[in-house]
Amino acid sequence: MVNRDVWGKLHDECREKGITLVAVSKTKPVSDILELYHAGQRDFGENYVQELVEKQPQLPRDIHWHYIGHLQGNKVKYIAPFAHLIHAVDSFKLLTEINKQAQKNNRTIDVLLQLHIADEETKFGLDEKEIIQLLDYFEAQKEELKHVRICGLMGMATNTENEKQVRAEFSRLHNFFKFLSDTTFFHQSYFFVCSMGMSADYKIAIEEGSNMVRIGSMLFGSR
């Protein structure tokens, strides 16, 4: 069940502010995705490889598929032919596997590095030091890694009603994004994505500098 009114307001708000709205369609039927597609939505996010691989051939080719879940290396090959953006890269090993599978498909895949900002062990991601180390590895091997492009950062805040904590976590991510934009990726126009914010906290995320939000339950109802 798609909430078209909520989508319309969110779509307009994001468009005005230059923010990419990713509609998180995991566990939702193809018919719901098509309804939003025909309304004008093009960016959709999925968490499960098998589900995405089943849906993708049934839907229009101009959809931008965002893989937003934790991705295992042995599953990369299934989404490499069509993934628009892989959101949660949290190891150099995964980065090299994405490059390998992208090369086999004669394309370059855009990715985001996941910064662990939440006060929860269950969330994946790297800390700032680990990301800088990963970028050092990447720089040292960039001639062999031409089929993967690091376009920004993403992160998920703690699932809490403490707005001050959520704001501080988003601020941390955005500050690190700005730091990398001014140093490692200085004058690299492709490094521009700061992806943070979901249905419960996207307004705070936007206030703290997000330019890509992942919205599911607000658009499709609770799972």
CSV table of C-alpha atoms in Angstrom, one decimal:
chain,number,residue,atom,x,y,z
A,1,MET,CA,0.0,0.0,0.0
A,2,VAL,CA,1.7,3.2,-1.2
A,3,ASN,CA,1.0,6.5,0.5
A,4,ARG,CA,1.1,8.8,-2.6
A,5,ASP,CA,0.4,12.0,-0.6
A,6,VAL,CA,3.4,11.5,1.7
A,7,TRP,CA,5.5,10.6,-1.3
A,8,GLY,CA,4.4,13.7,-3.1
A,9,LYS,CA,5.3,16.0,-0.3
A,10,LEU,CA,8.7,14.2,0.4
A,11,HIS,CA,9.5,14.2,-3.3
A,12,ASP,CA,8.9,17.9,-3.7
A,13,GLU,CA,10.8,18.7,-0.5
A,14,CYS,CA,13.8,16.7,-1.6
A,15,ARG,CA,13.8,18.1,-5.1
A,16,GLU,CA,13.8,21.7,-3.8
A,17,LYS,CA,16.7,21.0,-1.5
A,18,GLY,CA,18.8,18.9,-4.0
A,19,ILE,CA,18.4,15.7,-2.0
A,20,THR,CA,18.1,12.2,-3.5
A,21,LEU,CA,15.0,10.4,-2.2
A,22,VAL,CA,15.6,6.6,-2.1
A,23,ALA,CA,12.4,4.7,-1.7
A,24,VAL,CA,13.2,1.6,0.3
A,25,SER,CA,11.0,-1.1,-1.3
A,26,LYS,CA,12.3,-4.2,0.5
A,27,THR,CA,9.6,-6.8,1.1
A,28,LYS,CA,7.2,-4.8,-1.0
A,29,PRO,CA,5.6,-6.1,-4.2
A,30,VAL,CA,6.5,-5.1,-7.7
A,31,SER,CA,3.1,-3.4,-8.0
A,32,ASP,CA,3.9,-0.9,-5.2
A,33,ILE,CA,7.2,-0.1,-6.9
A,34,LEU,CA,5.5,0.5,-10.2
A,35,GLU,CA,2.9,2.8,-8.6
A,36,LEU,CA,5.7,5.0,-7.3
A,37,TYR,CA,7.6,4.7,-10.5
A,38,HIS,CA,4.7,6.0,-12.5
A,39,ALA,CA,4.3,8.9,-10.1
A,40,GLY,CA,7.9,9.8,-10.9
A,41,GLN,CA,10.1,8.0,-8.4
A,42,ARG,CA,13.3,6.5,-9.9
A,43,ASP,CA,15.6,5.6,-7.0
A,44,PHE,CA,14.7,2.5,-5.1
A,45,GLY,CA,16.5,0.7,-2.3
A,46,GLU,CA,16.7,-3.0,-1.5
A,47,ASN,CA,18.3,-4.9,1.4
A,48,TYR,CA,18.3,-8.5,0.1
A,49,VAL,CA,20.2,-9.7,-2.9
A,50,GLN,CA,17.8,-12.5,-3.9
A,51,GLU,CA,14.8,-10.2,-3.6
A,52,LEU,CA,16.4,-7.5,-5.7
A,53,VAL,CA,17.6,-10.0,-8.4
A,54,GLU,CA,14.0,-11.3,-8.6
A,55,LYS,CA,12.4,-7.8,-8.9
A,56,GLN,CA,14.9,-6.1,-11.2
A,57,PRO,CA,13.9,-7.9,-14.5
A,58,GLN,CA,10.2,-7.3,-13.8
A,59,LEU,CA,10.6,-3.5,-13.6
A,60,PRO,CA,11.6,-0.6,-16.0
A,61,ARG,CA,15.3,-0.5,-16.9
A,62,ASP,CA,15.7,3.2,-16.0
A,63,ILE,CA,15.2,2.5,-12.3
A,64,HIS,CA,18.2,3.4,-10.2
A,65,TRP,CA,18.7,0.4,-7.8
A,66,HIS,CA,20.4,1.2,-4.6
A,67,TYR,CA,21.7,-1.8,-2.6
A,68,ILE,CA,21.4,-0.6,1.0
A,69,GLY,CA,21.9,-3.7,3.1
A,70,HIS,CA,25.0,-5.4,4.4
A,71,LEU,CA,26.5,-7.0,1.3
A,72,GLN,CA,28.5,-10.3,1.4
A,73,GLY,CA,31.3,-10.6,-1.0
A,74,ASN,CA,30.0,-13.8,-2.6
A,75,LYS,CA,26.7,-12.0,-3.5
A,76,VAL,CA,28.2,-9.1,-5.3
A,77,LYS,CA,28.2,-10.9,-8.7
A,78,TYR,CA,24.4,-11.1,-8.7
A,79,ILE,CA,23.8,-7.4,-8.6
A,80,ALA,CA,27.0,-6.2,-10.4
A,81,PRO,CA,25.3,-6.0,-13.8
A,82,PHE,CA,22.8,-3.4,-12.8
A,83,ALA,CA,23.4,-1.8,-9.3
A,84,HIS,CA,23.4,2.0,-9.5
A,85,LEU,CA,24.9,2.5,-6.0
A,86,ILE,CA,26.1,0.2,-3.3
A,87,HIS,CA,25.6,2.0,0.0
A,88,ALA,CA,27.4,0.1,2.7
A,89,VAL,CA,30.9,-0.8,1.9
A,90,ASP,CA,32.7,-1.6,5.1
A,91,SER,CA,35.9,-3.4,4.1
A,92,PHE,CA,38.7,-3.2,1.5
A,93,LYS,CA,38.0,-6.8,0.6
A,94,LEU,CA,34.4,-6.0,-0.4
A,95,LEU,CA,35.6,-3.0,-2.4
A,96,THR,CA,38.0,-5.2,-4.4
A,97,GLU,CA,35.3,-7.8,-5.0
A,98,ILE,CA,32.9,-5.1,-6.3
A,99,ASN,CA,35.7,-3.9,-8.7
A,100,LYS,CA,36.3,-7.4,-9.9
A,101,GLN,CA,32.6,-8.1,-10.7
A,102,ALA,CA,32.2,-4.6,-12.2
A,103,GLN,CA,35.1,-5.3,-14.5
A,104,LYS,CA,33.5,-8.6,-15.6
A,105,ASN,CA,30.4,-6.6,-16.6
A,106,ASN,CA,32.4,-3.9,-18.3
A,107,ARG,CA,31.2,-1.1,-16.0
A,108,THR,CA,32.1,1.0,-13.1
A,109,ILE,CA,30.1,0.7,-9.9
A,110,ASP,CA,29.6,3.6,-7.5
A,111,VAL,CA,29.8,2.9,-3.8
A,112,LEU,CA,29.5,4.6,-0.4
A,113,LEU,CA,31.7,3.8,2.6
A,114,GLN,CA,29.8,3.1,5.8
A,115,LEU,CA,30.9,5.1,8.8
A,116,HIS,CA,29.8,3.5,12.1
A,117,ILE,CA,28.1,6.3,14.0
A,118,ALA,CA,25.6,4.5,16.1
A,119,ASP,CA,25.9,3.5,19.7
A,120,GLU,CA,24.9,0.0,18.7
A,121,GLU,CA,27.2,-3.0,18.1
A,122,THR,CA,24.6,-4.5,15.7
A,123,LYS,CA,25.3,-1.8,13.1
A,124,PHE,CA,28.0,-2.4,10.6
A,125,GLY,CA,30.6,0.1,9.4
A,126,LEU,CA,34.1,1.5,9.9
A,127,ASP,CA,35.4,4.3,12.2
A,128,GLU,CA,37.2,7.3,10.8
A,129,LYS,CA,40.6,5.8,11.3
A,130,GLU,CA,39.7,2.6,9.5
A,131,ILE,CA,38.2,4.5,6.5
A,132,ILE,CA,41.3,6.6,6.1
A,133,GLN,CA,43.3,3.3,6.2
A,134,LEU,CA,41.0,1.8,3.6
A,135,LEU,CA,41.5,4.9,1.4
A,136,ASP,CA,45.3,4.6,1.7
A,137,TYR,CA,45.0,1.0,0.4
A,138,PHE,CA,42.7,2.2,-2.4
A,139,GLU,CA,45.1,4.9,-3.4
A,140,ALA,CA,48.0,2.5,-3.5
A,141,GLN,CA,46.1,0.1,-5.8
A,142,LYS,CA,44.0,2.5,-7.7
A,143,GLU,CA,45.4,1.4,-11.1
A,144,GLU,CA,43.9,-2.0,-10.4
A,145,LEU,CA,40.6,-0.6,-9.0
A,146,LYS,CA,39.3,1.4,-11.9
A,147,HIS,CA,35.9,-0.3,-12.0
A,148,VAL,CA,34.8,1.0,-8.5
A,149,ARG,CA,34.3,4.6,-7.6
A,150,ILE,CA,33.9,5.9,-4.0
A,151,CYS,CA,31.2,8.6,-4.2
A,152,GLY,CA,30.7,9.4,-0.6
A,153,LEU,CA,29.7,8.2,2.9
A,154,MET,CA,26.7,6.7,4.5
A,155,GLY,CA,25.7,5.9,8.1
A,156,MET,CA,22.8,5.0,10.4
A,157,ALA,CA,22.1,6.7,13.7
A,158,THR,CA,21.2,4.9,16.9
A,159,ASN,CA,17.6,3.8,17.1
A,160,THR,CA,16.7,6.1,19.9
A,161,GLU,CA,14.2,8.9,20.8
A,162,ASN,CA,17.1,11.0,22.1
A,163,GLU,CA,17.2,13.6,19.3
A,164,LYS,CA,20.3,15.2,20.7
A,165,GLN,CA,22.2,11.9,20.3
A,166,VAL,CA,20.9,11.3,16.8
A,167,ARG,CA,21.8,14.9,15.8
A,168,ALA,CA,25.4,14.5,17.2
A,169,GLU,CA,25.8,11.2,15.2
A,170,PHE,CA,24.7,12.8,12.0
A,171,SER,CA,26.9,15.8,12.6
A,172,ARG,CA,29.9,13.5,13.1
A,173,LEU,CA,29.2,11.8,9.8
A,174,HIS,CA,28.8,15.1,7.9
A,175,ASN,CA,31.9,16.6,9.4
A,176,PHE,CA,34.0,13.6,8.3
A,177,PHE,CA,32.4,13.8,4.9
A,178,LYS,CA,33.5,17.5,4.6
A,179,PHE,CA,37.0,16.5,5.9
A,180,LEU,CA,37.4,13.9,3.1
A,181,SER,CA,35.9,16.3,0.5
A,182,ASP,CA,38.6,18.8,1.4
A,183,THR,CA,41.5,16.4,1.6
A,184,THR,CA,41.5,13.0,0.0
A,185,PHE,CA,38.8,13.9,-2.6
A,186,PHE,CA,39.6,17.5,-3.0
A,187,HIS,CA,38.3,18.7,-6.4
A,188,GLN,CA,36.8,15.3,-7.1
A,189,SER,CA,33.3,16.1,-8.2
A,190,TYR,CA,32.1,12.5,-8.0
A,191,PHE,CA,32.6,12.4,-4.2
A,192,PHE,CA,29.4,14.2,-3.3
A,193,VAL,CA,27.1,11.8,-1.5
A,194,CYS,CA,26.4,12.1,2.3
A,195,SER,CA,23.7,9.5,2.8
A,196,MET,CA,22.0,9.5,6.2
A,197,GLY,CA,18.4,9.6,7.4
A,198,MET,CA,15.5,7.2,7.4
A,199,SER,CA,11.8,7.5,8.0
A,200,ALA,CA,12.2,8.2,11.8
A,201,ASP,CA,15.1,10.7,11.6
A,202,TYR,CA,15.4,12.0,8.1
A,203,LYS,CA,14.4,15.6,9.1
A,204,ILE,CA,17.3,15.8,11.6
A,205,ALA,CA,19.6,14.2,9.0
A,206,ILE,CA,18.7,16.9,6.4
A,207,GLU,CA,19.3,19.6,8.9
A,208,GLU,CA,22.8,18.1,9.6
A,209,GLY,CA,23.7,18.0,5.9
A,210,SER,CA,22.4,14.8,4.4
A,211,ASN,CA,21.8,14.9,0.6
A,212,MET,CA,20.4,11.4,0.3
A,213,VAL,CA,17.7,9.9,2.5
A,214,ARG,CA,16.4,6.3,2.6
A,215,ILE,CA,12.6,6.3,3.3
A,216,GLY,CA,10.6,3.1,3.6
A,217,SER,CA,7.8,2.9,6.1
A,218,MET,CA,6.5,6.4,5.5
A,219,LEU,CA,6.0,5.5,1.8
A,220,PHE,CA,5.0,1.9,1.9
A,221,GLY,CA,3.7,1.4,5.4
A,222,SER,CA,5.3,-0.7,8.1
A,223,ARG,CA,6.8,-4.1,7.2
